[in-house]
Coordinates of C-alpha atoms in Angstrom, one line a residue:
X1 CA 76.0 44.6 127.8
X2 CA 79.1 42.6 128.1
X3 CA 78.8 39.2 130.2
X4 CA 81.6 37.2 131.6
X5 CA 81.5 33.4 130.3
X6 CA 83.9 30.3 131.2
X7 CA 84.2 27.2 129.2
X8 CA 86.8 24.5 128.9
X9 CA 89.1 24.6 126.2
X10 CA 87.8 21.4 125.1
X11 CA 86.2 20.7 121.4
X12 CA 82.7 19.9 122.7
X13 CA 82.5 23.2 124.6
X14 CA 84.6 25.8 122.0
X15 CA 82.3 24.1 118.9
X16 CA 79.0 25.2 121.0
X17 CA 80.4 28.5 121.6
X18 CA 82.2 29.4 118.4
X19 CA 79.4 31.3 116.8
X20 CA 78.2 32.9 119.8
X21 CA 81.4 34.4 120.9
X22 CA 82.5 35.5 117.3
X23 CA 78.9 36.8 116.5
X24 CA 77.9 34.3 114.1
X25 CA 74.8 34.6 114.9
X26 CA 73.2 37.8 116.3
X27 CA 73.8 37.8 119.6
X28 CA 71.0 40.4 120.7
X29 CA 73.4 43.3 121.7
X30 CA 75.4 41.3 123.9
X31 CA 79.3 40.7 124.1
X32 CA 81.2 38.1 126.1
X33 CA 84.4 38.1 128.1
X34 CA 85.9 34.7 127.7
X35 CA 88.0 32.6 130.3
X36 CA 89.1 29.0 129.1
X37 CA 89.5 26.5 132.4
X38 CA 89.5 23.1 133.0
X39 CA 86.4 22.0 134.3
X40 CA 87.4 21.3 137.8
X41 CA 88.2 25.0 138.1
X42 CA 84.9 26.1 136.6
X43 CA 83.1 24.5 139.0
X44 CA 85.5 25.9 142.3
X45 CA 84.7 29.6 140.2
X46 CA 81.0 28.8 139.9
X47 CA 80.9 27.8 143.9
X48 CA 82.2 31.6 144.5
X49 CA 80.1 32.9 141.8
X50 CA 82.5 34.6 140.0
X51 CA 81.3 34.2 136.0
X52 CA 77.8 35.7 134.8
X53 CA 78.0 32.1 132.5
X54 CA 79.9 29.3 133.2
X55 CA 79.8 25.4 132.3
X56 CA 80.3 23.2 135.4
X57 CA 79.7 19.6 136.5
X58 CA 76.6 18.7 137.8
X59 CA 77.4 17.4 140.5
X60 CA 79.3 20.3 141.1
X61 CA 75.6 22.5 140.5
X62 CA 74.3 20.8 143.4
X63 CA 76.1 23.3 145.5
X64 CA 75.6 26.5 143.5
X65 CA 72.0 26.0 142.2
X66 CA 70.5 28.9 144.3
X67 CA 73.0 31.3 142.8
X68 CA 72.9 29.6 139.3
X69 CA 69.9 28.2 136.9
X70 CA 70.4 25.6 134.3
X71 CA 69.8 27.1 130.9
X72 CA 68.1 24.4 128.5
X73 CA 71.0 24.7 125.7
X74 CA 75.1 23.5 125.8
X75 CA 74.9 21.0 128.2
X76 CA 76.7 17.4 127.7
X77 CA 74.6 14.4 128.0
X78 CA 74.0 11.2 126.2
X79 CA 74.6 7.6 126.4
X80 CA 78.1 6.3 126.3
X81 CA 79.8 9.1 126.8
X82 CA 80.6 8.5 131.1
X83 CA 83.7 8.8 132.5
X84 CA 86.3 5.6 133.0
X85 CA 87.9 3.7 136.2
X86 CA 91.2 2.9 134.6
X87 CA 94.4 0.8 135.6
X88 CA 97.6 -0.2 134.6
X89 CA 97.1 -3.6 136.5
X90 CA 95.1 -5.8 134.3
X91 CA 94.3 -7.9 136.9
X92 CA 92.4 -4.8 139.0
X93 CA 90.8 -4.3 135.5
X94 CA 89.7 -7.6 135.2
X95 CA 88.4 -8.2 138.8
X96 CA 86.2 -5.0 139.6
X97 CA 84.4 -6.4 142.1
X98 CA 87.6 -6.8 144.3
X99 CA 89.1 -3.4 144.6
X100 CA 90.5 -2.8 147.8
X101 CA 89.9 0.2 149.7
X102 CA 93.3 1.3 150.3
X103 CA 93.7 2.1 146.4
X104 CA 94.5 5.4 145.2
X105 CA 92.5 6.6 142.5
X106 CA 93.5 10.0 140.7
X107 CA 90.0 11.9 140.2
X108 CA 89.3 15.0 138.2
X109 CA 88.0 17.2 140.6
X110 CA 85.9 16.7 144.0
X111 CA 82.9 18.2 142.0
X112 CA 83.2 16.3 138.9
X113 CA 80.3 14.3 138.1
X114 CA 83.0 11.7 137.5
X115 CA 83.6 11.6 141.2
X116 CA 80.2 11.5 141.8
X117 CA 79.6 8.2 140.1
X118 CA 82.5 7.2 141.4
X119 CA 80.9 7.2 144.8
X120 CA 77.7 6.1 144.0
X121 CA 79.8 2.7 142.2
X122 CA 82.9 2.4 144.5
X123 CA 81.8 4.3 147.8
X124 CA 84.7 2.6 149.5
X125 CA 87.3 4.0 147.1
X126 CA 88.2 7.0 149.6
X127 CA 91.7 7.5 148.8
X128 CA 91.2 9.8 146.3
X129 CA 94.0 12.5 145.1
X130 CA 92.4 15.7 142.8
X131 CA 94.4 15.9 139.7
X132 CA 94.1 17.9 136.1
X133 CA 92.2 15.5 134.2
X134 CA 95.1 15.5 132.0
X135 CA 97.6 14.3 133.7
X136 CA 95.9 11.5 135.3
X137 CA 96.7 8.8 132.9
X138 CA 100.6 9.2 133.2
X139 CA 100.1 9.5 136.6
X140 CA 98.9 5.5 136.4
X141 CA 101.4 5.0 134.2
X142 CA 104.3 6.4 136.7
X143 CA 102.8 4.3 139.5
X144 CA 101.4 7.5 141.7
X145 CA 98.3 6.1 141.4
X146 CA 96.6 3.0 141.5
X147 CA 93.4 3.8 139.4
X148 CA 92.8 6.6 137.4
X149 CA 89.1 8.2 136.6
X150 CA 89.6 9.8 133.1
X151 CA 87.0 12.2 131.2
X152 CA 87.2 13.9 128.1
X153 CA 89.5 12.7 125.2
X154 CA 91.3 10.2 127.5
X155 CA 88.6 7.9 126.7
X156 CA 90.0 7.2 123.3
X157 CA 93.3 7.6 124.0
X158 CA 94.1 5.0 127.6
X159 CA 94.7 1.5 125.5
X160 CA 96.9 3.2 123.2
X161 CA 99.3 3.8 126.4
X162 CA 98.6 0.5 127.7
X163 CA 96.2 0.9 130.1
X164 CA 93.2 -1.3 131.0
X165 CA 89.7 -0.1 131.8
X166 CA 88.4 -1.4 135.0
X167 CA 84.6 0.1 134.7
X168 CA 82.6 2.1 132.6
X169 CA 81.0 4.3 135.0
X170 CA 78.8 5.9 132.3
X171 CA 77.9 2.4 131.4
X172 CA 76.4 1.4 135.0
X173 CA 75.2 4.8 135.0
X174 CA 72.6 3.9 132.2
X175 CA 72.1 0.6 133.5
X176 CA 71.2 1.7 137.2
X177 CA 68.5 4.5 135.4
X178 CA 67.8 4.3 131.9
X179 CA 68.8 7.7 131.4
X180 CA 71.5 9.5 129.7
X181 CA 74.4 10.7 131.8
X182 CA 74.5 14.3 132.5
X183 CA 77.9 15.2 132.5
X184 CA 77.9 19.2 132.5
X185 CA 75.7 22.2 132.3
X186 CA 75.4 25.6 131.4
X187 CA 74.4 27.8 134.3
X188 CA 73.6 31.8 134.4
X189 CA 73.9 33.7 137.6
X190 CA 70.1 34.0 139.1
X191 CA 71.1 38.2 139.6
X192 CA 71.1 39.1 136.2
X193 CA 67.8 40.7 134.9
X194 CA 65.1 37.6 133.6
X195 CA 65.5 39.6 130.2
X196 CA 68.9 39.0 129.6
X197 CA 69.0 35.4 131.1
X198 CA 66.4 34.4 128.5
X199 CA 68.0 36.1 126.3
X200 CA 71.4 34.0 126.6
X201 CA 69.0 30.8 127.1
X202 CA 67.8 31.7 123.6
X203 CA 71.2 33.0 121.6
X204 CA 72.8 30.2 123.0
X205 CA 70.8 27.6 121.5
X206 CA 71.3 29.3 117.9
X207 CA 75.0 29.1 118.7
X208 CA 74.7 25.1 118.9
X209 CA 72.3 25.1 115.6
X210 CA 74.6 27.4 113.4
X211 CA 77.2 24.8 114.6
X212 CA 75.8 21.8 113.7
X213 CA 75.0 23.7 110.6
X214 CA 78.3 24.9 109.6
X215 CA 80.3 22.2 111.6
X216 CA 83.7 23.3 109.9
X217 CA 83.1 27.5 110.6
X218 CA 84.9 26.9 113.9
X219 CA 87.4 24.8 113.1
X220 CA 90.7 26.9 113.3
X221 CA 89.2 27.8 116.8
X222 CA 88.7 24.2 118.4
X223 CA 92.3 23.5 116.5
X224 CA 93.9 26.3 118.8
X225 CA 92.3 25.3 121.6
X226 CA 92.9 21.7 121.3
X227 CA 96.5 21.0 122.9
X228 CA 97.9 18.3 120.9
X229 CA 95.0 16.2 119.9
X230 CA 94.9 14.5 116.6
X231 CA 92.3 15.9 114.6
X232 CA 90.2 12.8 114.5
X233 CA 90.1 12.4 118.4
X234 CA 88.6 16.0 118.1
X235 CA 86.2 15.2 116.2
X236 CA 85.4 11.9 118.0
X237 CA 85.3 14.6 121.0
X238 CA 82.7 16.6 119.6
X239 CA 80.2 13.8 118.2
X240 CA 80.1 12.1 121.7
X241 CA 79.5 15.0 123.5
X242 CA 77.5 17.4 121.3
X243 CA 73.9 16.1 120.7
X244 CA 70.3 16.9 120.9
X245 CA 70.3 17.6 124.6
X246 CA 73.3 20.2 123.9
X247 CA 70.7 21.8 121.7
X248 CA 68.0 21.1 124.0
X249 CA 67.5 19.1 127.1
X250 CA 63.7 18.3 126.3
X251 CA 62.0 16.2 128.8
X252 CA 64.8 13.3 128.6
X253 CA 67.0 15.6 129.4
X254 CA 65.8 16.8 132.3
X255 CA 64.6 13.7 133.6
X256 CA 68.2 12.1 133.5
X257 CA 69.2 15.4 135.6
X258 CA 66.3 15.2 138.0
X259 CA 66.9 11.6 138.4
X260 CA 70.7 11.9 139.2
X261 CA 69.9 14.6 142.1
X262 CA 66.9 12.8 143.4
X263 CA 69.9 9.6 143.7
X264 CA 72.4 11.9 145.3
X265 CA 70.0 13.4 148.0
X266 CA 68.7 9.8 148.9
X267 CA 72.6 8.8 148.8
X268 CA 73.0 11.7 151.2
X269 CA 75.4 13.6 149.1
X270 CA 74.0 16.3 148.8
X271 CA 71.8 18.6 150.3
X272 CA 67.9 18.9 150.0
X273 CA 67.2 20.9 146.7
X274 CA 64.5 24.0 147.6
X275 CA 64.5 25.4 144.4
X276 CA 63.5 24.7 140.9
X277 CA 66.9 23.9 139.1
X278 CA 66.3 25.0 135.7
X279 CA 65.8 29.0 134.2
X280 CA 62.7 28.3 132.3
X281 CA 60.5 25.9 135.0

């Protein structure tokens, strides 16, 4: 059976999925058509269900979670690892608590998770303007933008350009809960036969394991999906997003992800949830 999967090109998602797409590890008779997307796009081809497998945002799960279920391996949490409110005015950076409304702030994608913190902290931040997360920081630079929300790699790379941060949102994330930040999932299509969902759920968390095993067998891979980053900022990449919960959520895991949709129905943003979120319950 051959399945379609998206990921991002990114080094924390390509390192969890080297040995799964390349067989690696035995992959139980089952072959993968790949599509690389930013994550933004992920989550607008998960809301019209068009990948068998797909990573998306969690926030962006709240809208497709009766079509998708959470499998228990690849997903990016952890502490430290949320996204960043960035300016090039380092008096907006130093003065948080005085951001004016009429801002613009470049965001990643309406169903980032980013964006969803960034309404939880900021709610009257509504000038907001989608953007590839990549191109966000020279969009602050050129003066589109006021404020820029930045995920990914950008983290390490905004005071080298001579940026300020303003908030870290994963930061007040923790601080708010006590929980890791769930950033983004891995989600199967509820249609498929229980069989071959489990079956993913299970082959999928080998794929992490042989990785961390063997974490240079992938390494021309990440490379040529990498763009231009150094390797060291790939690597940084990969150890803040790749972790325990990407080989498991375990019950930490799934408390931090209960915890941010139980905030986001009381916050009104999203709808009631009437089903169990997560493949195996």
């Amino acid at each position: 059976m051959t399945l379609s999967l998206g990921f991002s090109p990114c080094p924390n998602d390509t390192f969890i999925f080297d040995a799964l797409i390349h067989h690696k590890i035995d992959t139980e008779g089952l072959d993968f058509n790949v599509s690389f997307d930013d994550v933004e796009t992920l989550n607008q081809k998960a809301i019209k269900g068009e990948l068998d497998i797909t990573k998306l945002s969690f926030h962006a799960f709240a809208y497709v979670y009766e079509q998708y279920a959470l499998l228990d391996a690849g997903s990016a949490l952890g502490f430290g690892v949320g996204p960043l409110l960035i300016s090039k005015n380092e008096y907006l950076a130093n003065h948080p608590d005085n951001l004016n409304k009429d801002l613009r702030v470049g965001i990643p994608g309406k169903y980032t998770t980013a964006n969803f913190l960034l309404g939880i902290a900021f709610p009257h931040l509504t000038e907001k303007q989608e953007m590839v997360f990549s191109e966000i920081e020279q969009a602050v630079l050129d003066n589109r933008i006021d404020l820029g929300l930045i995920i990914h790699e950008n983290r390490f790379t905004y005071m080298d350009k001579g940026l300020h941060k303003v908030m870290d949102l994963g930061n007040y994330w923790e601080q708010l809960t006590g929980c890791a930040i769930p950033l983004g999932g891995i989600v199967i299509n509820r249609n498929l036969d229980q069989e071959t969902k489990e079956k993913v759920n299970r082959i999928l968390r080998k794929s992490v394991e042989y990785a961390f095993a063997n974490p240079k067998s992938g390494i021309e891979f990440i490379k040529q999906h990498a763009q231009e980053m150094s390797e060291e900022v790939m690597y940084k990449h990969i150890e803040l997003y790749v972790n325990k919960y990407s080989i498991d959520l375990g019950v930490e895991g799934r408390k931090a992800i209960d915890v941010l949709f139980t905030m986001a129905q009381e916050k009104g943003l999203i709808q009631p949830i009437q089903k169990d979120l997560y493949l195996i319950p």
